[in-house]
Coordinates of C-alpha atoms and ligand atoms in Angstrom, one line a residue:
M271 CA -18.4 -19.0 110.4
P272 CA -22.4 -19.3 111.6
E273 CA -23.7 -16.7 113.7
K274 CA -26.7 -17.4 116.5
V275 CA -29.2 -14.8 117.3
N276 CA -31.1 -15.4 120.7
I277 CA -34.5 -13.9 120.3
G278 CA -36.4 -14.6 124.2
A279 CA -35.9 -18.2 124.3
H280 CA -35.3 -18.7 120.7
E281 CA -32.2 -19.6 119.0
L282 CA -31.7 -18.2 115.3
W283 CA -28.9 -19.4 113.4
H284 CA -27.5 -17.6 110.4
G285 CA -25.6 -20.4 108.5
D286 CA -25.7 -23.7 106.1
C287 CA -27.2 -26.2 108.6
R288 CA -24.1 -28.9 107.5
E289 CA -22.3 -26.7 109.9
V290 CA -24.5 -25.7 112.2
L291 CA -26.3 -29.2 113.1
P292 CA -22.8 -30.8 114.3
M293 CA -22.8 -27.8 116.6
L294 CA -26.2 -28.5 118.7
A295 CA -26.2 -31.1 121.1
D296 CA -27.7 -34.2 121.6
A297 CA -31.3 -34.9 122.6
S298 CA -31.3 -31.2 122.9
A299 CA -34.9 -31.0 120.4
D300 CA -37.9 -33.2 120.7
M301 CA -39.7 -32.3 117.8
V302 CA -38.0 -31.6 113.8
F303 CA -40.6 -29.6 111.6
T304 CA -39.0 -29.0 108.3
S305 CA -39.1 -28.9 104.3
P306 CA -36.0 -28.9 102.7
P307 CA -35.4 -27.3 99.3
Y308 CA -36.8 -29.9 96.9
N309 CA -34.1 -29.7 94.4
L310 CA -36.1 -28.4 91.9
G311 CA -34.0 -27.4 89.6
N312 CA -33.5 -31.3 88.5
T313 CA -36.4 -31.4 86.7
T314 CA -38.0 -33.2 83.8
G315 CA -39.1 -30.4 82.6
G316 CA -42.7 -30.4 80.4
G317 CA -45.0 -28.5 82.8
F318 CA -45.2 -24.9 81.3
P319 CA -45.9 -24.0 77.4
G320 CA -42.7 -23.3 75.5
K321 CA -40.3 -25.1 77.9
K322 CA -37.8 -28.0 77.1
L323 CA -38.7 -31.2 77.3
G324 CA -37.0 -34.6 78.6
H325 CA -33.8 -32.5 79.3
Y326 CA -33.5 -33.9 82.3
N327 CA -30.2 -35.7 83.6
Q328 CA -30.0 -37.5 86.9
Q329 CA -26.3 -36.6 87.5
A330 CA -26.5 -33.0 86.0
G331 CA -27.3 -29.9 87.8
M332 CA -30.1 -27.2 86.2
K333 CA -27.5 -24.6 85.6
A334 CA -24.9 -27.0 84.5
R335 CA -27.4 -28.6 81.8
G336 CA -28.6 -25.0 80.3
G337 CA -32.0 -25.3 81.0
L338 CA -34.5 -24.4 83.6
G339 CA -37.3 -26.7 83.0
K340 CA -40.9 -26.7 84.3
W341 CA -39.8 -23.9 87.3
G342 CA -38.5 -21.6 84.4
G343 CA -41.5 -19.1 84.7
G344 CA -41.8 -19.9 88.4
G345 CA -40.8 -17.9 91.7
L346 CA -38.1 -20.6 92.1
A347 CA -36.4 -20.4 88.5
D348 CA -33.3 -19.6 90.0
G349 CA -33.6 -21.7 93.3
Y350 CA -33.4 -19.3 96.6
E351 CA -31.8 -16.1 97.9
D352 CA -28.4 -17.9 97.1
Y353 CA -29.1 -21.3 96.6
D354 CA -30.0 -22.8 93.1
D355 CA -31.3 -25.6 94.2
A356 CA -30.2 -27.7 91.5
M357 CA -27.7 -30.7 92.7
P358 CA -27.0 -33.9 91.2
M359 CA -29.7 -36.2 92.3
D360 CA -27.5 -38.6 94.3
D361 CA -25.7 -35.4 95.5
Y362 CA -29.3 -33.9 97.1
I363 CA -30.1 -37.6 98.6
A364 CA -27.0 -38.2 100.4
W365 CA -27.5 -34.3 101.6
Q366 CA -31.1 -35.4 102.9
K367 CA -29.9 -38.6 104.5
D368 CA -27.2 -36.9 106.1
T369 CA -29.4 -34.2 107.5
L370 CA -32.0 -36.7 108.5
R371 CA -29.3 -38.5 110.7
Q372 CA -28.1 -35.4 112.3
C373 CA -31.5 -34.3 113.0
W374 CA -31.9 -38.0 115.0
R375 CA -28.9 -37.3 117.1
I376 CA -30.6 -34.0 118.3
L377 CA -33.8 -35.5 118.9
T378 CA -34.5 -36.5 122.4
D379 CA -35.8 -40.3 122.8
K380 CA -39.3 -39.2 123.0
G381 CA -39.0 -37.3 120.2
A382 CA -40.0 -37.3 115.9
I383 CA -39.0 -35.9 112.5
Y384 CA -41.9 -34.3 110.5
Y385 CA -40.0 -34.0 107.3
N386 CA -42.3 -32.1 104.4
H387 CA -41.3 -33.6 101.2
K388 CA -43.0 -34.4 97.9
P389 CA -43.4 -37.2 95.5
R390 CA -42.1 -36.1 92.2
V391 CA -41.8 -38.0 88.4
L392 CA -38.1 -38.0 87.1
D393 CA -37.6 -39.8 83.6
G394 CA -41.3 -41.3 83.7
V395 CA -40.5 -42.8 87.1
A396 CA -42.2 -41.2 90.4
L397 CA -39.5 -40.4 93.0
L398 CA -41.2 -40.7 96.5
P399 CA -39.5 -39.3 99.5
L400 CA -39.0 -42.5 101.0
A401 CA -35.7 -41.9 99.2
Y402 CA -34.4 -39.5 101.4
N403 CA -34.6 -41.5 104.6
P404 CA -31.5 -43.0 105.8
D405 CA -33.7 -46.3 107.3
L406 CA -34.7 -44.1 110.3
P407 CA -38.1 -45.6 111.7
L408 CA -40.6 -44.3 109.4
R409 CA -44.0 -44.0 112.2
Q410 CA -46.6 -42.6 109.5
I411 CA -46.9 -40.5 106.4
V412 CA -49.4 -37.4 106.8
I413 CA -50.7 -36.1 103.5
W414 CA -51.2 -32.3 103.0
A415 CA -53.6 -32.0 100.5
R416 CA -52.7 -28.6 98.8
A417 CA -55.4 -26.5 97.1
G418 CA -55.0 -27.2 93.7
G419 CA -51.3 -27.4 91.7
V420 CA -49.7 -26.3 89.1
N421 CA -47.6 -28.8 87.2
F422 CA -49.7 -30.0 84.2
S423 CA -48.1 -32.3 82.2
P424 CA -49.7 -35.3 80.1
V425 CA -46.7 -37.6 82.1
A426 CA -49.2 -37.9 85.1
Y427 CA -52.0 -36.5 87.2
L428 CA -52.1 -33.1 88.5
P429 CA -49.9 -33.5 91.7
T430 CA -51.9 -31.8 94.7
H431 CA -50.7 -33.3 97.7
E432 CA -47.1 -33.5 99.6
W433 CA -45.8 -35.6 102.6
V434 CA -45.2 -35.2 106.0
M435 CA -42.9 -38.3 107.1
I436 CA -42.9 -38.9 110.5
L437 CA -39.6 -40.4 111.8
A438 CA -40.2 -41.0 115.0
R439 CA -38.4 -42.7 118.4
P440 CA -40.1 -45.6 119.5
D441 CA -41.2 -43.9 122.8
F442 CA -42.6 -40.8 120.2
R443 CA -46.4 -40.4 121.3
L444 CA -48.7 -37.7 120.2
R445 CA -50.2 -35.5 123.2
D446 CA -52.8 -38.0 123.8
K447 CA -55.9 -40.1 122.3
S448 CA -57.7 -37.2 121.4
A449 CA -54.8 -35.7 119.3
S450 CA -54.9 -38.7 117.0
G451 CA -58.0 -37.6 115.6
A452 CA -56.5 -34.7 113.4
G453 CA -56.1 -37.8 110.8
D454 CA -53.7 -38.4 108.6
V455 CA -54.6 -36.3 105.5
W456 CA -54.6 -32.6 106.1
Y457 CA -56.2 -30.2 104.0
V458 CA -54.7 -27.1 104.2
P459 CA -54.4 -24.8 101.3
Q460 CA -51.1 -23.2 100.7
E461 CA -50.6 -19.3 101.1
A462 CA -50.4 -17.0 98.5
N463 CA -48.3 -14.0 97.7
T464 CA -45.9 -15.1 100.7
E465 CA -42.2 -12.9 100.5
H466 CA -40.4 -16.3 101.0
P467 CA -40.8 -18.3 97.4
A468 CA -41.8 -21.4 99.2
P469 CA -43.1 -21.3 102.6
F470 CA -45.5 -24.0 104.2
P471 CA -48.7 -22.3 105.3
L472 CA -48.7 -21.5 109.2
A473 CA -51.5 -24.4 110.1
L474 CA -49.3 -27.1 108.9
P475 CA -46.5 -27.0 111.9
M476 CA -49.4 -25.5 114.1
R477 CA -51.3 -28.6 113.6
A478 CA -48.2 -31.0 114.0
I479 CA -47.0 -29.2 117.1
E480 CA -50.0 -28.6 118.6
S481 CA -50.9 -32.3 119.0
T482 CA -47.7 -33.4 120.5
S483 CA -46.5 -32.3 123.9
C484 CA -42.8 -31.5 122.8
A485 CA -40.8 -28.5 124.3
T486 CA -38.4 -27.6 121.5
V487 CA -38.7 -27.5 118.2
L488 CA -36.1 -27.5 115.4
D489 CA -36.4 -26.3 112.0
P490 CA -32.7 -26.6 109.9
F491 CA -34.1 -25.1 106.7
M492 CA -35.8 -22.2 108.3
G493 CA -36.7 -19.9 105.5
S494 CA -39.1 -17.4 107.0
A495 CA -39.5 -19.2 110.1
T496 CA -42.9 -20.5 110.0
T497 CA -42.1 -23.7 112.1
G498 CA -40.7 -20.4 114.7
A499 CA -44.5 -18.6 114.5
A500 CA -46.1 -21.8 115.3
C501 CA -43.8 -22.5 118.2
V502 CA -44.1 -19.0 119.5
A503 CA -47.9 -19.0 118.9
L504 CA -48.2 -22.4 121.2
G505 CA -45.3 -21.6 123.3
R506 CA -42.8 -23.9 122.6
R507 CA -39.2 -22.8 122.3
F508 CA -37.7 -22.6 118.8
I509 CA -34.3 -23.4 117.1
G510 CA -33.9 -22.3 113.3
I511 CA -31.3 -22.6 110.8
E512 CA -31.2 -20.4 107.6
R513 CA -28.3 -20.0 105.5
S514 CA -29.6 -16.8 103.3
A515 CA -29.1 -13.5 104.9
R516 CA -32.3 -12.0 103.0
F517 CA -34.4 -14.7 104.8
F518 CA -32.9 -14.8 107.8
D519 CA -33.4 -11.5 108.5
M520 CA -37.2 -12.5 107.6
A521 CA -37.3 -15.0 110.2
C522 CA -36.3 -12.8 112.8
K523 CA -38.6 -9.9 112.1
R524 CA -41.3 -12.9 112.4
I525 CA -40.3 -14.2 115.7
E526 CA -40.0 -11.0 116.8
N527 CA -43.8 -9.9 115.2
A528 CA -45.4 -13.1 116.7
M529 CA -43.6 -12.8 120.1
A530 CA -45.0 -9.1 120.5
Q531 CA -48.9 -10.7 119.5
G532 CA -48.4 -13.2 122.1
T533 CA -48.9 -16.6 122.9
L534 CA -51.8 -19.0 122.5
L535 CA -51.6 -21.7 125.0
A536 CA -51.3 -24.7 123.4
P537 CA -54.5 -27.2 124.4
T538 CA -52.2 -29.6 125.9
P539 CA -53.4 -31.2 129.4
A540 CA -52.2 -29.3 132.2
G541 CA -49.0 -29.7 133.9
E542 CA -47.4 -31.1 130.8
Q543 CA -46.2 -28.5 128.7
Q544 CA -46.6 -24.5 130.1
A545 CA -46.1 -21.7 127.8
L546 CA -42.4 -20.4 127.9
E547 CA -42.1 -17.2 129.9
L548 CA -40.6 -14.9 126.7
Ligands
LIG730 C1 -38.4 -25.1 101.4 S1 -37.6 -23.7 102.1 C2 -38.4 -23.5 103.8 C3 -39.1 -22.9 103.7 C4 -40.1 -22.6 105.5 N1 -40.3 -23.8 105.9 C5 -40.6 -21.5 105.7 O1 -42.1 -21.4 105.6 O2 -40.5 -20.4 105.0 C6 -36.3 -24.2 102.1 C7 -35.4 -23.4 102.9 O3 -33.7 -23.8 102.9 C8 -32.8 -22.8 103.1 N2 -31.4 -23.5 102.5 C9 -30.9 -24.2 101.7 N3 -29.8 -24.8 101.8 C10 -29.6 -24.6 103.2 C11 -28.8 -25.0 103.9 N4 -27.6 -25.8 103.3 N5 -28.7 -24.8 105.4 C12 -29.5 -23.7 105.9 N6 -30.8 -23.3 105.1 C13 -30.6 -23.7 103.6 C14 -33.6 -21.8 101.3 O4 -32.8 -20.6 101.7 C15 -34.8 -22.1 102.2 O5 -35.3 -20.7 102.7

């Protein structure tokens, strides 16, 4: 049974987002900023020396196939805390589409989903994050340009970027015209030696949130609550969901620490968005 913890104005849920999202009311968030597990267990391999090549099978998970592929030596070799990140690809795609449909229902009519995922090469063919979109209106693709990558392979050039797909309600707008100047390629280095194995850098949700006047931001795959820390810093309300107990505790502590440090007022025009009384 999911459990909810309120920290100031913020709502942190410990549970599976498949159970928690249906419990959230329609139009109760005006931004979703999230990055799901990427199903990296289901990989073509070939990245690190000594790993198996060509063992990928779209319908079998990594553990069922007995291979760890190119992630065998990495921090996500066994997936996350209590989740192996190795679904049959059709199931994974259906799950991501369901999650995005739920997020869309929860979004206000001026809201947008910022969905971070990355292009991958599977069986020699590019799988783009567009595959996870259940026909929601795609407003824009922001490129997150990372500082280098690790997946060297003769199959394709080294991937050094990810996408942030913006799925937007027709009335979604940036804060103002000047916010558009953030551009559609965001150069943000990934953070090293993090406690969570796959966080995005704080600057990513910060840039998205501060460029809109959103009041409440949802992250159904909260992890260590990077989106939440950005919300606290910018005076927005946060709703997060995380299934792993360890990451959930990490997230609660991070929100508490961020609150202790105080709120930076977002550079929004007067009267649009006030910092929350926390
Ligand atoms: C890519 S990580 C997100 C990291 C986060 N953006 C951060 O900066 O820390 C994905 C997270 O989703 C969690 N997760 C996986 N399946 C989930 C589910 N069904 N419901 C909720 N959380 C889930 C994993 O435990 C992991 O922490």
